[in-house]
XYZ file of C-alpha atoms in Angstrom:
627
model
C -29.373 -12.808 31.108
C -32.326 -14.973 30.052
C -34.333 -13.982 33.195
C -34.103 -10.242 32.559
C -37.260 -8.734 31.033
C -36.562 -7.123 27.736
C -39.210 -4.498 26.946
C -41.403 -5.611 29.844
C -41.438 -2.983 32.540
C -42.945 -3.903 35.892
C -46.262 -2.230 36.391
C -48.398 -1.755 39.520
C -51.003 -4.445 39.348
C -53.263 -6.332 41.687
C -52.995 -9.505 39.698
C -49.257 -9.652 39.002
C -48.012 -12.971 37.704
C -45.588 -15.080 39.669
C -43.862 -16.140 36.413
C -43.815 -15.005 32.817
C -42.199 -16.962 29.934
C -41.731 -14.674 26.901
C -40.041 -14.529 23.531
C -41.029 -18.166 22.895
C -42.413 -20.337 20.110
C -45.211 -21.875 22.163
C -47.026 -24.914 20.907
C -50.073 -24.741 23.169
C -51.776 -28.038 22.222
C -54.990 -25.961 22.311
C -56.856 -26.206 19.042
C -58.486 -22.865 19.728
C -55.144 -21.084 19.924
C -52.355 -23.476 18.740
C -49.518 -20.905 18.819
C -48.369 -18.149 21.171
C -45.294 -16.179 22.141
C -45.708 -15.758 25.910
C -47.374 -17.224 28.986
C -48.156 -15.763 32.371
C -48.585 -17.854 35.529
C -50.115 -17.134 38.929
C -50.511 -19.632 41.852
C -49.404 -22.514 39.664
C -52.050 -21.917 37.001
C -51.814 -20.292 33.537
C -53.571 -16.920 33.502
C -52.545 -15.538 30.128
C -51.531 -17.109 26.824
C -50.652 -14.629 24.094
C -47.725 -12.479 23.024
C -45.383 -10.207 24.947
C -47.848 -7.267 24.873
C -50.568 -9.578 26.370
C -48.544 -10.544 29.377
C -46.935 -7.095 29.922
C -49.782 -5.774 32.120
C -49.266 -8.791 34.445
C -45.583 -8.140 35.149
C -45.127 -6.833 38.667
C -42.041 -6.034 40.741
C -41.829 -9.616 42.058
C -42.641 -11.372 38.774
C -39.930 -13.663 37.479
C -39.583 -13.113 33.756
C -37.884 -15.843 31.773
C -36.716 -15.159 28.235
C -37.095 -18.283 26.181
C -34.720 -16.800 23.573
C -36.940 -17.853 20.705
C -36.996 -21.501 21.699
C -39.786 -24.020 21.341
C -42.076 -24.362 24.395
C -44.454 -27.341 24.687
C -46.917 -28.563 27.306
C -45.165 -30.665 29.999
C -44.896 -34.301 28.883
C -46.988 -36.943 30.614
C -45.686 -40.583 30.492
C -48.814 -42.659 30.572
C -47.030 -45.860 31.619
C -43.990 -45.404 33.800
C -42.888 -47.333 36.862
C -41.877 -44.093 38.551
C -42.452 -45.126 42.155
C -40.375 -48.303 41.913
C -37.823 -46.530 39.789
C -37.344 -43.756 42.328
C -36.674 -46.207 45.148
C -33.733 -47.710 43.283
C -32.477 -44.957 40.991
C -29.245 -44.052 42.797
C -28.247 -47.680 43.067
C -28.343 -48.269 39.356
C -25.723 -47.882 36.665
C -27.711 -46.652 33.662
C -26.666 -47.718 30.165
C -29.476 -45.615 28.652
C -28.034 -43.942 25.572
C -24.579 -45.539 25.857
C -23.502 -46.210 22.232
C -21.037 -49.081 22.719
C -20.681 -52.057 24.952
C -17.055 -51.142 25.390
C -18.091 -47.865 26.984
C -20.637 -49.639 29.152
C -18.032 -52.052 30.420
C -15.653 -49.236 31.139
C -18.338 -47.594 33.275
C -19.100 -50.833 35.005
C -15.345 -51.540 35.795
C -14.940 -48.033 37.306
C -18.147 -48.365 39.337
C -17.140 -51.789 40.696
C -13.902 -50.195 42.024
C -15.830 -47.630 44.034
C -18.700 -49.908 45.216
C -18.268 -50.944 48.898
C -18.218 -54.534 50.022
C -21.685 -56.042 50.306
C -23.196 -53.815 47.613
C -23.959 -54.761 44.055
C -23.352 -53.125 40.706
C -26.672 -53.326 38.870
C -27.527 -52.376 35.277
C -31.329 -52.547 35.218
C -33.129 -51.540 32.000
C -33.063 -48.671 29.599
C -30.744 -50.333 27.090
C -30.658 -53.092 24.539
C -27.917 -54.964 22.689
C -29.428 -53.454 19.554
C -28.176 -49.992 20.568
C -24.532 -51.026 20.866
C -22.083 -50.898 17.972
C -21.072 -54.417 18.971
C -24.688 -55.670 18.790
C -24.298 -58.032 21.651
C -24.592 -58.548 25.410
C -21.674 -58.568 27.752
C -20.273 -62.013 28.497
C -19.957 -63.565 31.880
C -16.154 -63.565 31.421
C -16.225 -59.800 30.714
C -18.202 -59.176 33.939
C -15.829 -61.336 35.942
C -12.848 -59.481 34.510
C -14.421 -56.086 35.204
C -15.508 -56.953 38.752
C -13.820 -60.071 40.177
C -15.086 -59.521 43.695
C -18.103 -57.191 43.519
C -21.488 -58.693 42.599
C -22.675 -57.505 39.149
C -26.234 -57.983 37.812
C -27.013 -56.915 34.219
C -30.654 -57.158 33.137
C -31.400 -57.382 29.420
C -35.062 -56.596 28.608
C -37.573 -59.174 29.757
C -35.362 -61.868 28.305
C -32.257 -62.515 30.368
C -29.752 -61.340 32.935
C -25.988 -61.831 33.096
C -24.334 -62.300 36.546
C -20.710 -62.464 37.414
C -19.236 -65.050 39.781
C -19.571 -62.812 42.834
C -23.323 -62.170 42.085
C -24.055 -65.884 41.740
C -22.533 -66.382 45.195
C -24.367 -63.425 46.681
C -27.688 -64.654 45.231
C -27.067 -68.166 46.633
C -27.215 -69.894 43.252
C -25.351 -73.189 43.049
C -25.389 -76.650 41.507
C -28.418 -77.733 43.617
C -30.530 -74.580 43.081
C -33.695 -75.575 41.243
C -34.920 -73.662 38.232
C -37.855 -71.394 39.150
C -41.163 -71.847 37.398
C -41.078 -70.118 34.013
C -37.342 -69.418 34.215
C -34.003 -71.102 33.710
C -30.635 -70.917 35.451
C -28.210 -71.807 32.651
C -25.652 -74.416 33.741
C -22.306 -75.568 32.349
C -20.960 -79.021 31.731
C -20.164 -79.364 35.437
C -23.732 -78.534 36.493
C -22.771 -75.195 38.071
C -24.612 -71.999 37.032
C -22.783 -70.125 34.301
C -24.095 -66.711 35.193
C -26.843 -66.542 32.597
C -30.539 -66.377 33.646
C -33.259 -66.805 31.048
C -36.942 -65.771 31.276
C -38.757 -68.783 29.789
C -41.049 -66.928 29.374
C -41.696 -65.338 32.764
C -39.279 -62.604 34.007
C -39.850 -63.667 37.619
C -36.437 -65.348 37.782
C -34.835 -62.029 36.785
C -36.715 -59.833 39.154
C -36.575 -62.202 42.093
C -32.793 -62.363 41.697
C -32.559 -58.570 41.607
C -34.648 -58.465 44.783
C -31.804 -60.248 46.609
C -29.594 -57.149 46.263
C -29.380 -54.583 49.169
C -31.961 -51.837 49.280
C -31.654 -48.201 50.408
C -32.516 -46.869 53.843
C -35.619 -44.668 54.092
C -33.789 -41.390 54.033
C -31.796 -42.365 50.943
C -35.025 -43.514 49.238
C -36.332 -39.979 49.493
C -33.146 -38.576 48.053
C -33.150 -41.205 45.325
C -36.718 -40.506 44.366
C -36.157 -36.728 44.194
C -33.143 -37.195 41.934
C -35.102 -39.554 39.713
C -37.881 -37.051 39.369
C -35.356 -34.326 38.577
C -33.917 -36.684 35.879
C -37.398 -37.035 34.406
C -37.854 -33.266 34.513
C -34.683 -33.030 32.502
C -36.653 -34.375 29.474
C -39.628 -32.126 29.977
C -41.778 -34.623 31.916
C -44.125 -32.971 34.373
C -46.570 -35.834 34.930
C -46.591 -39.616 34.878
C -49.077 -42.404 35.483
C -47.470 -45.045 37.585
C -48.448 -48.457 36.376
C -47.441 -50.257 39.644
C -45.955 -53.706 38.895
C -44.331 -56.642 40.590
C -42.327 -56.065 43.799
C -44.218 -52.828 44.410
C -46.405 -53.401 47.479
C -49.020 -51.064 48.792
C -48.738 -49.186 51.098
C -45.132 -49.707 52.079
C -43.442 -49.047 48.729
C -45.653 -45.941 48.165
C -44.647 -44.349 51.499
C -41.731 -42.382 49.982
C -43.792 -40.500 47.381
C -46.529 -39.932 49.963
C -44.026 -38.309 52.325
C -42.507 -36.213 49.571
C -45.956 -35.072 48.494
C -46.825 -34.089 52.053
C -43.639 -32.030 52.195
C -44.330 -30.345 48.856
C -41.158 -31.919 47.372
C -42.564 -33.738 44.346
C -41.516 -32.150 41.049
C -43.635 -34.482 38.915
C -47.344 -35.100 39.195
C -48.060 -38.828 39.809
C -51.313 -40.693 39.327
C -50.758 -44.183 40.654
C -52.266 -47.650 40.411
C -52.530 -50.548 42.858
C -51.393 -53.988 41.772
C -52.214 -57.176 43.863
C -48.836 -58.807 44.563
C -49.752 -62.266 45.689
C -51.404 -64.901 43.512
C -54.489 -66.205 45.120
C -54.905 -63.187 47.257
C -55.894 -60.686 44.536
C -59.617 -60.446 45.375
C -58.858 -59.916 49.074
C -56.498 -57.085 48.261
C -58.832 -55.409 45.802
C -61.731 -55.710 48.300
C -59.723 -54.039 51.018
C -58.652 -51.244 48.723
C -62.080 -50.478 47.234
C -63.573 -50.285 50.723
C -61.085 -47.654 51.827
C -60.385 -45.425 48.828
C -61.689 -44.165 45.499
C -59.858 -43.114 42.293
C -59.271 -39.377 42.381
C -58.394 -39.402 46.019
C -55.370 -37.184 46.613
C -54.531 -33.895 44.950
C -53.013 -32.439 41.773
C -49.595 -33.854 42.675
C -50.360 -37.373 43.950
C -53.662 -39.161 43.264
C -55.043 -42.663 43.063
C -56.079 -43.584 39.551
C -57.323 -47.162 39.857
C -56.132 -50.809 39.859
C -53.706 -52.696 37.639
C -51.761 -53.282 35.514
C -52.570 -56.794 36.759
C -55.851 -57.584 38.443
C -55.241 -61.374 38.718
C -51.924 -63.005 37.988
C -53.460 -65.795 35.921
C -54.760 -63.294 33.357
C -51.299 -61.724 32.658
C -49.334 -62.671 29.566
C -45.601 -62.069 29.121
C -43.777 -59.756 26.718
C -40.634 -61.767 26.176
C -40.491 -61.874 22.390
C -37.481 -64.192 22.488
C -39.885 -66.845 23.633
C -43.188 -68.095 22.081
C -46.385 -66.469 23.134
C -47.494 -68.054 26.414
C -50.705 -70.003 26.662
C -52.672 -68.700 29.599
C -54.413 -71.184 31.877
C -57.898 -72.220 30.866
C -60.664 -70.896 33.177
C -58.774 -67.830 34.449
C -61.859 -65.833 33.547
C -63.798 -66.868 36.650
C -61.580 -65.006 39.106
C -60.854 -62.284 36.601
C -64.620 -61.552 36.197
C -64.973 -61.310 39.973
C -62.113 -58.744 40.110
C -63.530 -56.621 37.334
C -67.067 -56.710 38.716
C -65.793 -55.629 42.154
C -63.950 -52.664 40.686
C -66.755 -51.428 38.548
C -69.328 -51.731 41.295
C -67.121 -49.562 43.522
C -66.422 -46.926 40.843
C -62.881 -47.984 40.246
C -61.139 -47.839 36.883
C -58.328 -50.119 35.883
C -55.593 -50.837 33.425
C -54.650 -54.281 32.048
C -51.296 -55.576 30.817
C -52.064 -57.374 27.585
C -49.430 -57.941 24.926
C -51.281 -60.335 22.638
C -54.635 -60.253 20.901
C -55.370 -63.756 22.275
C -55.313 -62.291 25.787
C -57.269 -59.213 24.800
C -60.062 -61.278 23.175
C -60.519 -63.403 26.289
C -60.637 -60.329 28.498
C -63.136 -58.598 26.193
C -65.460 -61.602 26.373
C -65.626 -61.056 30.139
C -66.317 -57.334 29.715
C -69.104 -58.049 27.162
C -70.708 -60.404 29.630
C -70.679 -57.666 32.268
C -71.885 -55.156 29.658
C -75.116 -57.151 29.408
C -75.691 -56.177 33.024
C -75.022 -52.509 32.320
C -71.518 -52.341 33.883
C -69.852 -51.436 30.518
C -69.541 -48.670 29.456
C -70.279 -47.356 32.884
C -68.207 -44.150 33.178
C -65.212 -45.874 34.747
C -61.933 -45.200 32.956
C -60.285 -48.428 31.800
C -57.613 -49.312 29.281
C -55.405 -51.977 27.812
C -51.630 -51.510 28.034
C -49.183 -52.494 25.298
C -51.508 -54.330 22.789
C -48.735 -55.024 20.250
C -50.816 -57.643 18.377
C -54.330 -56.385 18.984
C -56.610 -57.097 15.981
C -58.977 -54.663 14.210
C -61.930 -56.659 15.535
C -60.703 -56.301 19.115
C -60.217 -52.548 18.645
C -63.812 -52.260 17.567
C -64.873 -54.117 20.690
C -62.702 -51.917 22.941
C -64.297 -48.808 21.396
C -67.824 -50.200 21.866
C -67.093 -50.802 25.570
C -65.681 -47.294 26.161
C -62.058 -48.365 26.689
C -58.770 -46.750 25.825
C -55.237 -47.926 25.010
C -51.820 -47.020 26.288
C -48.922 -47.816 23.961
C -45.196 -47.914 24.774
C -42.079 -48.086 22.628
C -41.046 -51.543 23.850
C -40.188 -52.414 20.219
C -37.556 -49.693 20.209
C -35.590 -52.202 22.263
C -37.187 -55.547 21.465
C -38.159 -54.948 17.832
C -35.690 -57.314 16.233
C -36.700 -60.219 18.484
C -40.318 -59.509 17.621
C -39.451 -59.391 13.905
C -37.586 -62.648 13.962
C -40.440 -64.485 15.693
C -43.488 -62.980 14.012
C -42.201 -61.636 10.716
C -42.260 -58.219 9.007
C -46.076 -58.129 8.520
C -46.741 -58.469 12.246
C -43.968 -56.022 13.100
C -45.449 -53.426 10.765
C -48.634 -53.382 12.903
C -47.041 -53.673 16.340
C -49.000 -51.926 17.713
C -51.518 -50.667 15.208
C -51.390 -47.040 16.411
C -53.079 -45.522 13.350
C -55.940 -48.045 13.490
C -56.504 -47.188 17.145
C -56.676 -43.475 16.422
C -58.915 -43.879 13.418
C -61.490 -45.504 15.654
C -61.558 -42.471 17.918
C -59.918 -44.284 20.822
C -57.943 -42.373 23.426
C -54.444 -43.514 22.770
C -51.808 -42.367 25.252
C -48.155 -43.034 25.006
C -45.451 -43.987 27.526
C -42.161 -45.701 27.958
C -42.680 -48.643 30.333
C -39.404 -47.631 32.002
C -37.296 -48.384 33.920
C -36.617 -52.113 33.661
C -36.841 -52.454 29.878
C -37.164 -49.182 27.919
C -35.467 -45.950 28.841
C -37.404 -43.254 30.634
C -36.352 -40.704 27.967
C -39.710 -39.835 26.320
C -38.039 -38.408 23.219
C -36.881 -41.953 22.278
C -40.519 -42.987 22.415
C -41.601 -39.968 20.420
C -39.036 -40.803 17.820
C -40.374 -44.347 17.601
C -43.920 -43.124 17.169
C -42.908 -40.746 14.376
C -40.234 -42.800 12.562
C -41.245 -46.419 13.186
C -37.559 -47.186 13.835
C -35.897 -48.997 16.721
C -32.854 -47.765 18.635
C -30.564 -49.146 15.965
C -32.407 -47.286 13.208
C -34.117 -50.365 11.774
C -37.542 -49.445 10.261
C -40.238 -51.666 11.707
C -43.488 -49.814 11.109
C -44.201 -48.381 7.645
C -45.508 -44.805 7.121
C -49.084 -46.119 7.099
C -48.698 -47.043 10.792
C -46.767 -43.954 11.948
C -48.077 -40.649 13.242
C -47.048 -37.063 12.640
C -45.179 -35.105 15.274
C -48.173 -33.145 16.544
C -50.168 -36.323 17.041
C -47.277 -38.039 18.813
C -46.928 -35.056 21.172
C -50.693 -35.143 21.909
C -50.291 -38.810 22.863
C -47.714 -37.711 25.427
C -49.793 -34.791 26.724
C -53.564 -34.530 26.183
C -54.193 -38.304 25.996
C -52.412 -39.006 29.235
C -54.444 -36.342 30.959
C -57.630 -38.048 29.650
C -56.586 -41.321 31.280
C -56.579 -39.633 34.718
C -59.697 -37.491 34.138
C -57.602 -34.295 34.082
C -58.101 -33.266 30.459
C -59.654 -29.971 31.522
C -56.630 -28.804 33.429
C -53.632 -30.665 32.023
C -51.966 -31.452 28.698
C -52.551 -28.066 27.005
C -51.363 -24.553 27.621
C -54.431 -22.317 28.045
C -55.751 -20.099 30.802
C -57.046 -22.095 33.795
C -54.701 -25.074 33.120
C -51.774 -26.176 35.252
C -48.657 -24.279 34.478
C -46.721 -27.352 33.314
C -44.401 -26.688 30.378
C -40.919 -27.251 28.956
C -38.465 -25.001 27.035
C -36.730 -27.371 24.667
C -33.145 -27.564 23.594
C -34.168 -28.056 19.969
C -37.415 -27.428 18.105
C -39.210 -30.815 18.091
C -41.236 -29.786 15.036
C -38.280 -28.913 12.801
C -35.267 -30.859 14.070
C -34.154 -33.640 11.721
C -36.026 -36.838 12.593
C -32.881 -38.787 13.773
C -32.220 -36.032 16.322
C -35.606 -36.270 18.057
C -34.200 -38.728 20.688
C -31.528 -36.188 21.620
C -33.939 -33.434 22.597
C -33.941 -32.395 26.213
C -35.543 -29.617 28.209
C -33.492 -26.610 29.196
C -36.184 -25.337 31.601
C -39.037 -27.445 32.996
C -41.866 -25.855 34.930
C -44.386 -27.823 36.966
C -47.195 -25.970 38.646
C -45.394 -22.697 38.062
C -42.257 -23.974 39.849
C -38.988 -24.221 37.968
C -38.075 -27.829 38.695
C -35.222 -28.226 36.167
C -32.875 -25.677 34.634
C -29.713 -25.904 32.668
C -27.605 -24.029 30.042
C -28.550 -20.328 30.273
C -31.049 -21.090 33.039
C -28.759 -23.027 35.286
C -29.339 -22.249 38.949
C -32.994 -21.264 38.633
C -34.347 -24.605 39.742
C -34.821 -25.883 43.285
C -31.758 -27.195 45.115
C -31.697 -30.960 45.814
C -29.713 -32.717 48.555
C -26.505 -34.408 47.271
C -26.850 -37.922 45.785
C -26.559 -40.433 48.602
C -24.741 -42.742 49.097
C -21.676 -41.027 47.712
C -20.507 -44.097 45.800
C -23.789 -44.104 43.794
C -23.320 -44.548 39.992
C -25.647 -41.510 39.584
C -23.225 -39.362 41.582
C -20.485 -40.096 39.028
C -22.292 -40.679 35.662
C -25.753 -39.188 36.097
C -28.570 -40.985 34.350
C -29.230 -40.950 30.615
C -25.992 -40.768 28.702
C -27.083 -38.905 25.576
C -25.110 -36.139 23.919
C -26.706 -32.759 23.320
C -28.656 -32.150 20.129
C -26.906 -29.995 17.646
C -23.619 -31.814 18.317
C -23.850 -34.199 15.406
C -20.279 -33.546 14.411
C -19.062 -34.199 17.957
C -21.116 -37.377 18.118
C -19.632 -38.561 14.835
C -16.102 -37.855 16.015
C -16.778 -39.702 19.249
C -18.063 -42.747 17.424
C -15.163 -42.671 14.986
C -12.728 -42.534 17.893
C -14.419 -45.488 19.555
C -14.327 -47.406 16.296
C -10.594 -46.711 15.874
C -9.903 -47.864 19.449
C -11.992 -51.010 18.983
C -10.156 -51.669 15.725
C -6.837 -51.345 17.467
C -7.915 -53.693 20.254
C -8.986 -56.223 17.622
C -5.594 -55.945 15.901
C -3.802 -56.503 19.204
C -5.932 -59.634 19.806
C -4.825 -60.967 16.409
C -1.182 -60.143 17.094
C -1.231 -62.110 20.376
C -2.482 -65.142 18.496
C 0.090 -64.876 15.717
C -2.463 -64.100 13.079
C -0.648 -60.922 11.984
C 2.744 -59.302 12.487
C 3.271 -57.066 15.510
C 3.992 -53.984 13.286
C 2.430 -53.274 9.910
C 4.662 -53.447 6.901
C 4.631 -49.985 5.379
C 7.552 -50.480 2.912
C 5.193 -51.126 0.054
C 2.774 -48.319 0.874
C 3.320 -45.520 -1.680
C 2.288 -42.967 0.894
C 5.448 -43.761 2.916
C 7.882 -44.227 -0.004
C 10.154 -41.238 -0.462
């Protein structure tokens, strides 16, 4: 049994550990002691980092001893840009195509889910996938959605670019011949003027998200269950912390109530530092003023804490990340209101984060900051950062460094890389974003996923992107000169995220006095073949000394969750991320070959029905069948 102490005999001690993890290959992230074999934990904090003989005196009669069986242990991962609050409120309603290798498989799942979805509810596929990951290399068609679900509304979101709706979803959303196109979006129409089922972001994704907002939502009790299961899903990949980037359709305080109630009940399994995002254009300053007068960043505790404003401060200053469309030209003069918002935050001790995809946006924002720097407001000790920054220039990076800023990068080009490549060319794609240039300037560069509506929440897909420079289809986008080694990538998902929340002294490394946040991995991240990095999962995740996720030999050691509710939820039947286990390369290959054979047979049947080939192959001339 992996929880039985081998060679560690309980001793009478006044400072017995609550938990000991032994027989491990520990990567501590602590430059003073980078490697260890065992860790002891008491009251949610690490007390000893060493080897088995170092933790032995701290084993008491009630100490739980976990044998890592020689596996790799790393600090708990911290996603520095994750829409975890919004994702949790909707998780059990969503059919996840994260990790699904073929569109054929995705459509099978959708067809089955439509059959069990009750009248009035929608089937929604919202983020975590891209046409680039499918063997077919394409989106589902409207006809395929209509065939899979003739009566149940189906909404399939594809990146920030488009959505596909079946006939029933168009009706449920109220879209018809006379529905006007929203600003920045397009409802694609056929020859008869009726909507076809395709929605395009042109370039704003508002048409996509506002359509999704028409779907039914969960009751309060189910929101709690949904959030707990989503956090458990994140724990599955070794995540123990996340910085919530807020976002559209995430209003404060109502949409934050669920995580607040879970925190009060001690039921969070992931530490969350959250941001506040003004939702209504024209009302941003009023919202920010109200918030700064009633709270300060750092309010809360180690599990749930306010971290600042953003990722938008004013709507007019936000660019769009739809690489299928040209870069948007932001309105002239947005700086006036933007400057007021930044000044307000800095004067009240608030930090902030800013969504900025393009260098053109970053340069304009920096000009405002430099104006305020002349008054002594930058650098003023407030934590602030740019998010995304795919096309940030060297000159802008120098200006960010001079103003005391940081950067948070995400693997959006894992999913949108080919669209970016087609629009901006290989030179721009090689530097999108210029991670090495950021690090060389000494900037804090944290990493995240930007899940759940575009990228997957699986952090190992993002770590693979950082290390390999490849998208989900294996296409190399960033050359070796703009990649990082595995240790650096892991630091971007641990230490750097802790720095963005001011917790670098207690989080992101495994050393005495730090939070006992760690993961026992299914495969050794430092030695597994590079293509297998996305398939790593955690077998045992510990947050604050609590076992919050356990599987394989450790199954049953984690905390019990209530059943997924409602019972027809896609998560109840398929779970979340659909990846196969690492180390099963042969099984994965066989599965893909089987899918290819099936697809080939379906294609042959299609040709037969159209008279293009005979119904049965002629084997009379095949020497293998000639006696």
